[in-house]
mmCIF file of C-alpha atoms in Angstrom:
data_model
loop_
_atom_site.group_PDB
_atom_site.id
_atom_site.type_symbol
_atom_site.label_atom_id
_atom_site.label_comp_id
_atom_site.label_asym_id
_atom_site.label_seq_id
_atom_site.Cartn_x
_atom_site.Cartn_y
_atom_site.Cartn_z
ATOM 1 C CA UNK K 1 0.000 0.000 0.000
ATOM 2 C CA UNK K 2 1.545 3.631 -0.785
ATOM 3 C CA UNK K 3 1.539 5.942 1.943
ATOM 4 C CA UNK K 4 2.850 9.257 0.321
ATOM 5 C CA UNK K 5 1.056 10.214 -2.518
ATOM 6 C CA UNK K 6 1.525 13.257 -4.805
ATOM 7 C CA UNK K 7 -1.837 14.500 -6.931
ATOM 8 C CA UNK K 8 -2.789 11.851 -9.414
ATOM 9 C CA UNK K 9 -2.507 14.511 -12.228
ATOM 10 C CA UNK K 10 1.376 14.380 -11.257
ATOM 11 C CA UNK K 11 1.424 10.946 -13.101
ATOM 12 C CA UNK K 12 -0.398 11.783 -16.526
ATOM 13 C CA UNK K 13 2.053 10.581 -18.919
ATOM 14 C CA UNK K 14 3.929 7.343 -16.625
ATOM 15 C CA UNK K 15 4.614 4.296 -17.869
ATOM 16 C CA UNK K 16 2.478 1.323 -16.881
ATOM 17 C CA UNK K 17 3.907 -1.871 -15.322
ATOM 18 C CA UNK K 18 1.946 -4.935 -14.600
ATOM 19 C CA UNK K 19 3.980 -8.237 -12.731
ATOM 20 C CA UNK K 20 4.942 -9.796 -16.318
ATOM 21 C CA UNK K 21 5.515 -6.511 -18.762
ATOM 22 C CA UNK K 22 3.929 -3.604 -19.991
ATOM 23 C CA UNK K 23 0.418 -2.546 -20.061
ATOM 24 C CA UNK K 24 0.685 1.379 -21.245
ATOM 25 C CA UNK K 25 0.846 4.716 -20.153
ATOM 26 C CA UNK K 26 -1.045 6.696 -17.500
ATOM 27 C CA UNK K 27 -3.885 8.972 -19.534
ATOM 28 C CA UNK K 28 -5.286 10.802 -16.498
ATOM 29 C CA UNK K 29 -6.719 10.293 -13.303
ATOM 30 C CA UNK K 30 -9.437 10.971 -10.828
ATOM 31 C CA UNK K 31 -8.371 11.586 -7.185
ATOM 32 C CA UNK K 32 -11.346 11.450 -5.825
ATOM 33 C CA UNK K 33 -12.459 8.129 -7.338
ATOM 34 C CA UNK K 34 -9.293 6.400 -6.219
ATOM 35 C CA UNK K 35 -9.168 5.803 -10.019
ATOM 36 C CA UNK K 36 -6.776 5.818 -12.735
ATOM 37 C CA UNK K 37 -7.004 5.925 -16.579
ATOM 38 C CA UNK K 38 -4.716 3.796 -18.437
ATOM 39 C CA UNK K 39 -4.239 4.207 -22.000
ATOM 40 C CA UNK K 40 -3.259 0.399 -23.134
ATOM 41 C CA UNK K 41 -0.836 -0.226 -25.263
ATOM 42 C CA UNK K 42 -3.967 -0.924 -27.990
ATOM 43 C CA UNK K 43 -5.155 2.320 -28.015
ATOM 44 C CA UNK K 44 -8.128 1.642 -25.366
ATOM 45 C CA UNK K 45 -9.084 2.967 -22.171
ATOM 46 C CA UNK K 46 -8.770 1.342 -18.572
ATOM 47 C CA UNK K 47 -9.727 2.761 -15.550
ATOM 48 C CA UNK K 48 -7.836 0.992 -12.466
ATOM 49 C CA UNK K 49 -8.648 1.547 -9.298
ATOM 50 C CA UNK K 50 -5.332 3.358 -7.235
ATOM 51 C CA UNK K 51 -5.288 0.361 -5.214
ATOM 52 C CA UNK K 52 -3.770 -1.877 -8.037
ATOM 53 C CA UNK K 53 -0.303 0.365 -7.277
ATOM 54 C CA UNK K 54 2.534 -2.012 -5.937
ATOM 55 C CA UNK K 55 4.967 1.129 -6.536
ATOM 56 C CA UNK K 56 5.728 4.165 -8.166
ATOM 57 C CA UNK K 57 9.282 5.277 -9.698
ATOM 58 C CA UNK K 58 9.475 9.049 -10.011
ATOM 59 C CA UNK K 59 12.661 9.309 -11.793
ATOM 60 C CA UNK K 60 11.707 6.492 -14.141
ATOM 61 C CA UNK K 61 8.656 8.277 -14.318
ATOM 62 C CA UNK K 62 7.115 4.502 -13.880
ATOM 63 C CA UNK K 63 3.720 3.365 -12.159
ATOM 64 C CA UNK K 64 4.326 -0.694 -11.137
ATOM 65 C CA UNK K 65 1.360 -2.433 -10.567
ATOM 66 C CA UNK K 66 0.595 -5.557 -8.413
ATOM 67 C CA UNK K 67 -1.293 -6.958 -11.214
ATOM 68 C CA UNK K 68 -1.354 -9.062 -14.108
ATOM 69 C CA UNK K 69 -1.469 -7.948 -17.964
ATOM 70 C CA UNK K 70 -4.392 -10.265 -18.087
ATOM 71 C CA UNK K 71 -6.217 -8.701 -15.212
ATOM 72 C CA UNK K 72 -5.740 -5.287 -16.925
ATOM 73 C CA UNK K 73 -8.296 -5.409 -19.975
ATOM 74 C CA UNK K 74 -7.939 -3.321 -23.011
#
């Protein structure tokens, strides 16, 4: 679970790491949903909830999640 957490709108723009590889790039996000959008690496849409975050890299401007690719549609 993260503890510290800048806005969500700092993260617009971060790569997207599930367990086993890629899933795309953060597209924007709503705070106050707990959500994220995740623009797949087909073009489409996912919203996440904040919870899936395992970890985020600032300087490798990275989100890692503690998910699957699988588990992440789109």
């Amino acid at each position: 679970m993260i503890t510290r957490v800048r806005p969500v709108g700092v993260l617009v723009g971060y790569a997207v790491e599930a367990v086993d590889g890629p899933v795309g790039t953060i597209h924007r996000g709503t705070y106050d949903r707990g959500r994220l959008v995740v623009l797949s690496r087909n073009e489409v849409e996912v919203t996440l909830p904040v919870d899936a975050i395992q970890r985020i890299d600032h300087r490798g401007r990275t989100v890692y999640l503690g998910v699957s690719r699988e588990s992440v549609a789109g």
